[in-house]
Amino acid sequence: MKKVCVVFGTRPEAIKMAPVVKELERSPWFEPRVVVTAQHREMLDQVLELFNITPHHDLDIMRFEQTLFDITARVLTGLGAVFASEKPDAVLVHGDTSTTFAGSLAAYYLQIPVGHVEAGLRTGNKYSPFPEEMNRHLTGVLTDVHLAPTAGARANLLAEGVDDARIYVTGNTVIDALLDTAARPFRFMDPELAQTEEPGRRMLLVTTHRRENLGAPLAGVYRALKRILDRHSDTLVVFPVHKNPAVRRVVEQELGGRERVILTEPLPYLEFVNLMKQAALVLTDSGGLQEEAPSLGKPVLVLRDTTERPEAVDAGTVRLVGTDEEAVFQTADELLSSPEAYRRMAEAVNPYGDGQGARRTVQGLAHYMGLAPRGTDFETSKT
Ligand code: UD1
Ligand code: UDP
């Protein structure tokens, strides 16, 4: 059995790595060791609880209003010590957070092979999203085996000169997590959230957190939401507010105490997935939501100027609107006013995965390490 340290630290990494941890546990080749940096604390713990994962190591690095320097330095030092004692045969990191980059660097310093899950996403803009574009790019340079979710991600890696033999196209493991969670029994216990099930209501599900949107861009988005609520009396906003105090300040200022706006703490994934099912529209700057909502047939307005996830934009269910107040208002207003425009966007499409992402990820790693035959890649329309 080969020992693999599976490293993650934030909510989305945990959601997307949970199926990989389970698959490694089931596999005949690997003994997983779960190492969390806890770059997020409460938001990470919610996911660990849902998927019943007990970390072998917890660095517990989160600090109130931490900086990029804090995270990177603490993760690098902490993981260096864990890897030196565990001596794993490989390290798996995920995506594009500072945990991802510092984790791959720590493994490299100890000459441990690195597998990068959700490899190859790019906007081509160094500062958008910031610092995620550089985190994933730098991680890619340090990576030995690239687990790319889509054919488009593989194409990005090939364009940067990565050897095709080191790339496996897996499908995104977020769809594994989503399908598993969406199939679980659920009822809203919170009476406020249960309102979203009332007939005649149209619910707008909103999340925001990107560093480049903090301040004025977010204020513009929230003003657009208020105008939408004024224009459409059947609408209701549900907004689970990210724990980042810089997000909370603007949300409170613009939306606090407002009628038909439900501001909540970050929700457990099970509750959140069920809210997505109820939503008429999703407005978000999140990466993961751009992948999940299309498979539930929910139109997504992306509150960003760039996206590293073009597949659902090409399929027509995701629209890149940015953060300009007028653009957000006009786009949402059109979708809420025109059943035809709405119907065109509400097609369920699944360019990101089929629920087999974790299986292909583990098989790809096993093949790369000489333990198993090469499996079949996940196919997508975008090449
Ligand atoms: C981080 C990632 C981002 C990812 C996002 C997912 C980096 C630089 N950023 O951004 O790529 O898309 O997570 O949500 O890696 N906080 C809490 N409790 C929590 C989580 C956060 O209190 O459970 C507060 C803390 O004050 C913390 C702040 O939020 O200092 C910011 O957290 P941080 O991880 O630095 O940045 P995010 O914006 O969450
Ligand atoms: N999510 C959740 N509870 C919430 C908001 C989001 O479980 O209150 C999930 C969401 O379904 C997605 C992930 O968290 O899987 C997205 O996390 P986030 O937006 O923080 O990060 P990103 O995807 O932008 O990196």
Short mmCIF file of C-alpha atoms and ligand atoms in Angstrom, two decimals:
data_model
loop_
_atom_site.label_atom_id
_atom_site.label_comp_id
_atom_site.label_asym_id
_atom_site.label_seq_id
_atom_site.Cartn_x
_atom_site.Cartn_y
_atom_site.Cartn_z
CA MET A 1 0.00 0.00 0.00
CA LYS A 2 1.32 3.44 -0.93
CA LYS A 3 0.81 6.20 1.60
CA VAL A 4 -0.83 9.39 0.20
CA CYS A 5 -1.20 12.61 2.16
CA VAL A 6 -4.43 14.34 1.05
CA VAL A 7 -4.09 18.04 1.82
CA PHE A 8 -6.85 20.65 1.99
CA GLY A 9 -7.83 23.65 4.08
CA THR A 10 -10.91 25.52 2.85
CA ARG A 11 -14.59 24.63 2.38
CA PRO A 12 -14.53 24.07 -1.39
CA GLU A 13 -11.36 21.98 -1.27
CA ALA A 14 -12.94 19.80 1.42
CA ILE A 15 -16.15 19.30 -0.59
CA LYS A 16 -14.16 18.32 -3.68
CA MET A 17 -11.57 16.16 -1.86
CA ALA A 18 -14.08 14.25 0.30
CA PRO A 19 -15.01 11.87 -2.55
CA VAL A 20 -11.28 11.36 -3.28
CA VAL A 21 -10.56 10.46 0.35
CA LYS A 22 -13.40 7.90 0.30
CA GLU A 23 -12.20 6.44 -3.00
CA LEU A 24 -8.58 6.16 -1.75
CA GLU A 25 -9.88 4.34 1.34
CA ARG A 26 -11.73 1.86 -0.88
CA SER A 27 -8.85 1.37 -3.34
CA PRO A 28 -6.50 -1.62 -3.15
CA TRP A 29 -3.44 0.59 -3.77
CA PHE A 30 -3.48 3.44 -1.27
CA GLU A 31 -3.53 4.29 2.41
CA PRO A 32 -4.76 7.92 2.67
CA ARG A 33 -3.64 10.27 5.42
CA VAL A 34 -5.89 13.34 5.66
CA VAL A 35 -3.96 16.51 6.47
CA VAL A 36 -6.03 19.68 6.94
CA THR A 37 -4.40 23.08 7.23
CA ALA A 38 -7.69 24.57 8.51
CA GLN A 39 -7.11 27.75 6.53
CA HIS A 40 -10.87 27.86 7.13
CA ARG A 41 -12.12 26.65 10.52
CA GLU A 42 -15.93 26.58 10.92
CA MET A 43 -16.55 26.34 7.16
CA LEU A 44 -14.13 23.41 6.90
CA ASP A 45 -15.51 21.60 9.93
CA GLN A 46 -19.05 21.69 8.48
CA VAL A 47 -17.82 19.63 5.53
CA LEU A 48 -15.70 17.21 7.57
CA GLU A 49 -18.76 16.47 9.67
CA LEU A 50 -21.09 15.87 6.72
CA PHE A 51 -18.69 13.46 5.02
CA ASN A 52 -17.60 11.91 8.28
CA ILE A 53 -13.88 12.58 7.81
CA THR A 54 -11.53 12.73 10.80
CA PRO A 55 -8.19 14.28 9.82
CA HIS A 56 -4.97 12.57 10.83
CA HIS A 57 -3.32 15.99 11.13
CA ASP A 58 -4.91 19.41 11.70
CA LEU A 59 -2.61 22.45 11.51
CA ASP A 60 -5.36 24.79 12.72
CA ILE A 61 -3.71 27.82 11.09
CA MET A 62 -6.73 30.13 10.64
CA ARG A 63 -6.52 33.58 12.20
CA PHE A 64 -9.08 36.41 12.15
CA GLU A 65 -8.45 38.57 9.03
CA GLN A 66 -5.40 36.54 8.06
CA THR A 67 -3.18 37.76 5.21
CA LEU A 68 -1.79 35.81 2.27
CA PHE A 69 1.61 35.97 4.00
CA ASP A 70 0.16 34.44 7.18
CA ILE A 71 -1.48 31.55 5.37
CA THR A 72 1.42 30.74 3.07
CA ALA A 73 4.07 30.84 5.81
CA ARG A 74 2.04 28.81 8.33
CA VAL A 75 1.02 26.17 5.79
CA LEU A 76 4.54 25.78 4.42
CA THR A 77 6.13 25.33 7.84
CA GLY A 78 3.32 23.15 9.22
CA LEU A 79 3.12 20.82 6.23
CA GLY A 80 6.90 20.55 6.04
CA ALA A 81 6.89 19.00 9.53
CA VAL A 82 3.93 16.68 8.78
CA PHE A 83 5.41 15.41 5.49
CA ALA A 84 8.82 14.91 7.12
CA SER A 85 7.27 12.68 9.79
CA GLU A 86 4.71 10.86 7.57
CA LYS A 87 7.14 10.32 4.67
CA PRO A 88 4.28 9.79 2.17
CA ASP A 89 4.79 8.25 -1.27
CA ALA A 90 2.73 11.09 -2.78
CA VAL A 91 0.90 14.26 -1.79
CA LEU A 92 -2.45 15.27 -3.30
CA VAL A 93 -3.46 18.93 -3.31
CA HIS A 94 -6.59 20.51 -4.77
CA GLY A 95 -7.38 23.54 -6.87
CA ASP A 96 -6.06 27.02 -6.30
CA THR A 97 -5.99 28.19 -2.70
CA SER A 98 -2.93 29.27 -0.76
CA THR A 99 -3.08 25.88 1.01
CA THR A 100 -2.75 24.28 -2.44
CA PHE A 101 0.30 26.27 -3.50
CA ALA A 102 2.13 26.10 -0.16
CA GLY A 103 1.26 22.39 0.12
CA SER A 104 2.77 21.58 -3.26
CA LEU A 105 5.87 23.65 -2.42
CA ALA A 106 6.34 21.82 0.90
CA ALA A 107 6.10 18.46 -0.89
CA TYR A 108 8.58 19.61 -3.54
CA TYR A 109 11.10 20.73 -0.90
CA LEU A 110 11.02 17.14 0.43
CA GLN A 111 11.11 15.68 -3.10
CA ILE A 112 7.74 13.97 -2.66
CA PRO A 113 5.68 13.52 -5.88
CA VAL A 114 2.73 15.93 -6.14
CA GLY A 115 -0.68 15.13 -7.61
CA HIS A 116 -2.83 18.16 -8.44
CA VAL A 117 -6.59 17.58 -8.41
CA GLU A 118 -8.59 20.12 -10.48
CA ALA A 119 -5.47 20.92 -12.48
CA GLY A 120 -5.31 23.14 -15.55
CA LEU A 121 -7.97 25.79 -14.93
CA ARG A 122 -6.81 29.17 -16.26
CA THR A 123 -8.13 32.66 -16.96
CA GLY A 124 -4.79 33.86 -18.30
CA ASN A 125 -5.08 36.96 -16.09
CA LYS A 126 -2.52 37.01 -13.27
CA TYR A 127 -4.74 39.14 -11.01
CA SER A 128 -8.15 37.62 -11.74
CA PRO A 129 -9.05 35.71 -9.71
CA PHE A 130 -6.46 36.87 -7.18
CA PRO A 131 -4.45 35.05 -5.95
CA GLU A 132 -6.04 31.86 -7.32
CA GLU A 133 -4.76 32.18 -10.90
CA MET A 134 -1.15 32.25 -9.71
CA ASN A 135 -1.76 29.62 -7.01
CA ARG A 136 -2.92 27.08 -9.58
CA HIS A 137 -0.27 28.05 -12.11
CA LEU A 138 2.56 27.75 -9.57
CA THR A 139 1.12 24.50 -8.24
CA GLY A 140 1.03 23.18 -11.80
CA VAL A 141 4.74 23.89 -12.21
CA LEU A 142 5.48 21.85 -9.06
CA THR A 143 3.09 19.02 -10.00
CA ASP A 144 4.09 15.54 -11.18
CA VAL A 145 0.64 14.18 -12.03
CA HIS A 146 -2.12 16.50 -13.26
CA LEU A 147 -5.69 15.37 -12.56
CA ALA A 148 -7.52 17.69 -14.95
CA PRO A 149 -11.32 17.90 -14.65
CA THR A 150 -12.13 18.61 -18.31
CA ALA A 151 -10.66 18.33 -21.79
CA GLY A 152 -10.37 22.13 -21.78
CA ALA A 153 -8.19 22.03 -18.64
CA ARG A 154 -6.01 19.39 -20.28
CA ALA A 155 -5.65 21.62 -23.35
CA ASN A 156 -4.49 24.50 -21.11
CA LEU A 157 -1.79 22.29 -19.61
CA LEU A 158 -0.65 21.01 -23.01
CA ALA A 159 -0.36 24.63 -24.20
CA GLU A 160 2.02 25.25 -21.30
CA GLY A 161 4.20 22.33 -22.38
CA VAL A 162 3.07 19.70 -19.86
CA ASP A 163 3.70 16.15 -21.09
CA ASP A 164 0.36 14.51 -22.00
CA ALA A 165 1.47 11.28 -20.32
CA ARG A 166 1.25 13.06 -16.96
CA ILE A 167 -2.34 14.33 -17.51
CA TYR A 168 -5.51 12.38 -16.68
CA VAL A 169 -8.94 13.87 -17.51
CA THR A 170 -11.13 12.91 -14.59
CA GLY A 171 -14.32 14.99 -14.44
CA ASN A 172 -14.70 17.33 -11.49
CA THR A 173 -15.13 15.59 -8.15
CA VAL A 174 -17.53 18.36 -7.09
CA ILE A 175 -20.19 16.54 -9.11
CA ASP A 176 -19.48 13.34 -7.13
CA ALA A 177 -20.03 15.31 -3.90
CA LEU A 178 -23.13 17.03 -5.28
CA LEU A 179 -24.83 13.84 -6.49
CA ASP A 180 -24.09 12.07 -3.22
CA THR A 181 -25.44 14.99 -1.17
CA ALA A 182 -28.47 15.75 -3.36
CA ALA A 183 -29.62 12.14 -3.00
CA ARG A 184 -29.70 12.28 0.82
CA PRO A 185 -33.05 12.75 2.59
CA PHE A 186 -33.62 16.35 3.66
CA ARG A 187 -36.23 18.74 5.09
CA PHE A 188 -35.69 22.42 5.91
CA MET A 189 -35.87 22.74 9.69
CA ASP A 190 -35.28 26.51 9.66
CA PRO A 191 -38.71 28.20 9.10
CA GLU A 192 -37.08 31.14 7.30
CA LEU A 193 -35.46 28.83 4.74
CA ALA A 194 -38.63 26.72 4.48
CA GLN A 195 -40.29 29.88 3.02
CA THR A 196 -38.31 29.19 -0.16
CA GLU A 197 -40.57 26.18 -0.78
CA GLU A 198 -43.76 28.28 -0.75
CA PRO A 199 -45.49 28.31 -4.14
CA GLY A 200 -45.32 31.60 -6.03
CA ARG A 201 -41.93 32.57 -4.60
CA ARG A 202 -38.86 32.99 -6.74
CA MET A 203 -35.65 32.67 -4.79
CA LEU A 204 -32.32 34.23 -5.72
CA LEU A 205 -29.44 32.39 -4.08
CA VAL A 206 -26.44 34.65 -3.59
CA THR A 207 -22.84 34.08 -2.43
CA THR A 208 -19.80 36.36 -2.69
CA HIS A 209 -16.26 36.21 -1.37
CA ARG A 210 -13.60 36.90 -4.01
CA ARG A 211 -10.77 39.10 -2.81
CA GLU A 212 -10.80 41.23 -5.98
CA ASN A 213 -14.53 42.00 -5.42
CA LEU A 214 -14.20 43.23 -1.82
CA GLY A 215 -15.40 46.80 -1.26
CA ALA A 216 -16.99 48.85 -4.06
CA PRO A 217 -17.65 45.96 -6.53
CA LEU A 218 -19.65 44.06 -3.90
CA ALA A 219 -21.58 47.20 -2.94
CA GLY A 220 -22.63 47.57 -6.61
CA VAL A 221 -23.87 43.97 -6.73
CA TYR A 222 -25.88 44.39 -3.53
CA ARG A 223 -27.49 47.62 -4.82
CA ALA A 224 -28.53 45.70 -7.95
CA LEU A 225 -30.14 43.06 -5.71
CA LYS A 226 -32.19 45.73 -3.92
CA ARG A 227 -33.45 47.04 -7.26
CA ILE A 228 -34.42 43.50 -8.33
CA LEU A 229 -36.37 43.01 -5.10
CA ASP A 230 -38.19 46.32 -5.67
CA ARG A 231 -39.05 45.43 -9.25
CA HIS A 232 -40.17 41.81 -8.63
CA SER A 233 -42.39 41.49 -5.57
CA ASP A 234 -42.41 37.67 -5.73
CA THR A 235 -38.64 37.43 -5.26
CA LEU A 236 -36.71 36.54 -2.14
CA VAL A 237 -32.94 36.65 -1.65
CA VAL A 238 -31.20 33.95 0.37
CA PHE A 239 -27.61 34.90 1.09
CA PRO A 240 -25.41 32.67 3.28
CA VAL A 241 -22.68 35.16 4.12
CA HIS A 242 -19.05 34.04 3.94
CA LYS A 243 -17.16 34.33 7.24
CA ASN A 244 -14.65 36.82 5.84
CA PRO A 245 -15.24 40.04 7.86
CA ALA A 246 -14.46 42.13 4.78
CA VAL A 247 -17.46 40.56 3.04
CA ARG A 248 -19.70 40.80 6.12
CA ARG A 249 -19.16 44.54 6.57
CA VAL A 250 -20.47 45.40 3.08
CA VAL A 251 -23.35 42.90 3.24
CA GLU A 252 -24.55 44.31 6.55
CA GLN A 253 -24.27 47.88 5.32
CA GLU A 254 -26.17 47.33 2.05
CA LEU A 255 -28.61 44.50 2.83
CA GLY A 256 -28.98 44.35 6.62
CA GLY A 257 -32.60 44.61 7.86
CA ARG A 258 -33.97 44.61 4.33
CA GLU A 259 -37.33 42.91 3.66
CA ARG A 260 -37.26 39.65 1.67
CA VAL A 261 -33.52 39.27 2.25
CA ILE A 262 -32.49 36.28 4.36
CA LEU A 263 -28.90 36.63 5.52
CA THR A 264 -27.56 33.46 7.11
CA GLU A 265 -24.31 32.04 8.40
CA PRO A 266 -22.50 29.76 5.90
CA LEU A 267 -24.77 26.75 5.54
CA PRO A 268 -23.88 23.09 5.85
CA TYR A 269 -23.44 21.62 2.37
CA LEU A 270 -26.55 19.42 2.68
CA GLU A 271 -28.74 22.43 3.39
CA PHE A 272 -27.02 24.52 0.73
CA VAL A 273 -27.47 21.89 -1.99
CA ASN A 274 -31.18 21.74 -1.18
CA LEU A 275 -31.38 25.51 -1.42
CA MET A 276 -29.75 25.35 -4.83
CA LYS A 277 -32.51 22.96 -5.90
CA GLN A 278 -35.11 25.58 -4.84
CA ALA A 279 -33.41 28.56 -6.48
CA ALA A 280 -34.77 30.39 -9.51
CA LEU A 281 -31.41 32.08 -10.11
CA VAL A 282 -27.92 31.81 -8.64
CA LEU A 283 -25.79 34.95 -8.40
CA THR A 284 -22.24 34.21 -7.29
CA ASP A 285 -18.54 34.83 -7.61
CA SER A 286 -17.80 31.28 -6.42
CA GLY A 287 -15.93 28.76 -8.53
CA GLY A 288 -17.70 25.66 -7.23
CA LEU A 289 -21.20 27.03 -7.74
CA GLN A 290 -20.48 27.60 -11.43
CA GLU A 291 -19.90 23.85 -11.66
CA GLU A 292 -22.77 22.64 -9.48
CA ALA A 293 -25.72 24.85 -10.45
CA PRO A 294 -25.72 23.98 -14.19
CA SER A 295 -26.17 20.31 -13.41
CA LEU A 296 -29.29 21.21 -11.40
CA GLY A 297 -30.61 23.29 -14.33
CA LYS A 298 -30.17 26.59 -12.48
CA PRO A 299 -29.10 29.69 -14.42
CA VAL A 300 -25.98 31.28 -12.92
CA LEU A 301 -24.92 34.92 -13.13
CA VAL A 302 -21.21 35.05 -12.39
CA LEU A 303 -20.24 38.21 -10.53
CA ARG A 304 -16.74 38.32 -11.98
CA ASP A 305 -14.96 39.69 -15.05
CA THR A 306 -13.20 36.43 -15.90
CA THR A 307 -13.88 32.73 -15.51
CA GLU A 308 -11.61 29.70 -15.64
CA ARG A 309 -14.75 27.59 -16.20
CA PRO A 310 -15.85 28.40 -19.79
CA GLU A 311 -17.70 25.14 -20.41
CA ALA A 312 -21.07 26.11 -18.89
CA VAL A 313 -20.79 29.62 -20.39
CA ASP A 314 -20.44 27.95 -23.79
CA ALA A 315 -23.40 25.70 -22.98
CA GLY A 316 -25.50 28.81 -22.19
CA THR A 317 -26.44 28.18 -18.54
CA VAL A 318 -23.82 30.48 -17.03
CA ARG A 319 -23.42 34.16 -17.88
CA LEU A 320 -20.41 36.24 -16.95
CA VAL A 321 -21.93 39.56 -15.82
CA GLY A 322 -19.19 41.15 -13.69
CA THR A 323 -20.00 43.40 -10.74
CA ASP A 324 -21.33 46.53 -12.44
CA GLU A 325 -24.65 47.43 -10.77
CA GLU A 326 -26.48 48.17 -14.01
CA ALA A 327 -25.25 44.99 -15.75
CA VAL A 328 -26.26 42.77 -12.81
CA PHE A 329 -29.66 44.45 -12.53
CA GLN A 330 -30.42 44.32 -16.29
CA THR A 331 -29.39 40.68 -16.67
CA ALA A 332 -31.32 39.44 -13.64
CA ASP A 333 -34.33 41.59 -14.58
CA GLU A 334 -34.42 40.16 -18.09
CA LEU A 335 -34.33 36.58 -16.80
CA LEU A 336 -37.05 37.24 -14.24
CA SER A 337 -39.25 39.07 -16.76
CA SER A 338 -38.94 36.86 -19.83
CA PRO A 339 -39.92 33.18 -19.46
CA GLU A 340 -38.32 32.52 -22.84
CA ALA A 341 -34.94 34.05 -21.82
CA TYR A 342 -35.14 32.09 -18.56
CA ARG A 343 -35.99 28.81 -20.25
CA ARG A 344 -33.01 29.15 -22.61
CA MET A 345 -30.66 29.37 -19.62
CA ALA A 346 -32.31 26.78 -17.39
CA GLU A 347 -31.25 23.71 -19.36
CA ALA A 348 -29.53 21.16 -17.16
CA VAL A 349 -26.03 20.59 -18.53
CA ASN A 350 -23.18 18.64 -17.07
CA PRO A 351 -19.89 19.60 -18.68
CA TYR A 352 -17.94 19.26 -15.45
CA GLY A 353 -18.49 15.71 -14.30
CA ASP A 354 -20.57 12.55 -14.15
CA GLY A 355 -20.06 11.46 -10.56
CA GLN A 356 -17.00 9.31 -11.40
CA GLY A 357 -14.37 12.00 -10.85
CA ALA A 358 -12.89 10.49 -7.70
CA ARG A 359 -12.64 7.03 -9.26
CA ARG A 360 -10.77 8.42 -12.28
CA THR A 361 -8.57 10.56 -10.01
CA VAL A 362 -7.46 7.57 -7.95
CA GLN A 363 -7.01 5.38 -11.03
CA GLY A 364 -4.94 8.15 -12.66
CA LEU A 365 -2.67 8.43 -9.64
CA ALA A 366 -2.35 4.62 -9.47
CA HIS A 367 -1.46 4.45 -13.15
CA TYR A 368 1.11 7.21 -12.80
CA MET A 369 2.69 5.33 -9.90
CA GLY A 370 2.81 2.07 -11.87
CA LEU A 371 0.12 0.34 -9.79
CA ALA A 372 -2.78 0.04 -12.26
CA PRO A 373 -3.68 0.19 -15.96
CA ARG A 374 -4.62 3.52 -17.48
CA GLY A 375 -8.39 4.15 -17.24
CA THR A 376 -10.68 5.96 -19.65
CA ASP A 377 -10.75 9.76 -19.60
CA PHE A 378 -13.86 11.85 -18.87
CA GLU A 379 -15.18 13.26 -22.13
CA THR A 380 -16.51 16.79 -22.49
CA SER A 381 -17.70 18.78 -25.46
CA LYS A 382 -14.95 21.41 -25.09
CA THR A 383 -11.53 20.40 -26.42
C1 UD1 B 1 -10.19 31.30 0.56
C2 UD1 B 1 -9.27 31.05 -0.63
C3 UD1 B 1 -10.06 31.15 -1.93
C4 UD1 B 1 -11.28 30.25 -1.90
C5 UD1 B 1 -12.12 30.57 -0.67
C6 UD1 B 1 -13.31 29.65 -0.57
C7 UD1 B 1 -6.91 31.80 -0.56
C8 UD1 B 1 -6.00 32.95 -0.60
N1 UD1 B 1 -8.23 32.09 -0.64
O1 UD1 B 1 -10.63 32.65 0.51
O2 UD1 B 1 -9.23 30.77 -3.00
O3 UD1 B 1 -12.03 30.45 -3.07
O4 UD1 B 1 -11.30 30.42 0.50
O5 UD1 B 1 -14.24 30.13 0.36
O6 UD1 B 1 -6.48 30.67 -0.44
N2 UD1 B 1 -13.07 32.91 8.25
C9 UD1 B 1 -13.60 32.44 9.43
N3 UD1 B 1 -14.03 31.14 9.48
C10 UD1 B 1 -13.95 30.29 8.44
C11 UD1 B 1 -13.40 30.77 7.22
C12 UD1 B 1 -12.95 32.08 7.15
O7 UD1 B 1 -13.71 33.16 10.39
O8 UD1 B 1 -14.34 29.12 8.55
C13 UD1 B 1 -12.61 34.34 8.17
C14 UD1 B 1 -11.29 34.60 8.93
O9 UD1 B 1 -11.33 35.87 9.51
C15 UD1 B 1 -10.26 34.57 7.79
C16 UD1 B 1 -11.07 35.20 6.66
O10 UD1 B 1 -12.39 34.68 6.81
O11 UD1 B 1 -9.10 35.27 8.13
C17 UD1 B 1 -10.58 34.94 5.26
O12 UD1 B 1 -10.29 33.56 5.03
P1 UD1 B 1 -9.20 33.16 3.90
O13 UD1 B 1 -9.08 31.68 3.82
O14 UD1 B 1 -7.94 33.94 4.10
O15 UD1 B 1 -9.81 33.76 2.56
P2 UD1 B 1 -11.15 33.42 1.80
O16 UD1 B 1 -11.67 34.70 1.28
O17 UD1 B 1 -11.99 32.56 2.64
N1 UDP B 2 -21.39 26.16 -0.10
C1 UDP B 2 -21.88 25.63 1.11
N2 UDP B 2 -22.52 26.46 1.99
C2 UDP B 2 -22.69 27.79 1.75
C3 UDP B 2 -22.18 28.33 0.53
C4 UDP B 2 -21.52 27.49 -0.37
O1 UDP B 2 -21.73 24.43 1.37
O2 UDP B 2 -23.28 28.48 2.59
C5 UDP B 2 -20.66 25.26 -1.04
C6 UDP B 2 -21.06 25.36 -2.50
O3 UDP B 2 -22.11 24.47 -2.81
C7 UDP B 2 -19.75 24.99 -3.21
C8 UDP B 2 -18.69 25.53 -2.28
O4 UDP B 2 -19.30 25.69 -1.01
O5 UDP B 2 -19.58 23.57 -3.30
C9 UDP B 2 -18.17 26.83 -2.80
O6 UDP B 2 -17.33 27.43 -1.85
P1 UDP B 2 -16.81 28.91 -2.00
O7 UDP B 2 -17.78 29.71 -2.80
O8 UDP B 2 -16.48 29.36 -0.63
O9 UDP B 2 -15.44 28.74 -2.78
P2 UDP B 2 -15.02 28.64 -4.33
O10 UDP B 2 -15.82 27.57 -4.97
O11 UDP B 2 -15.24 29.98 -4.94
O12 UDP B 2 -13.56 28.33 -4.27
#
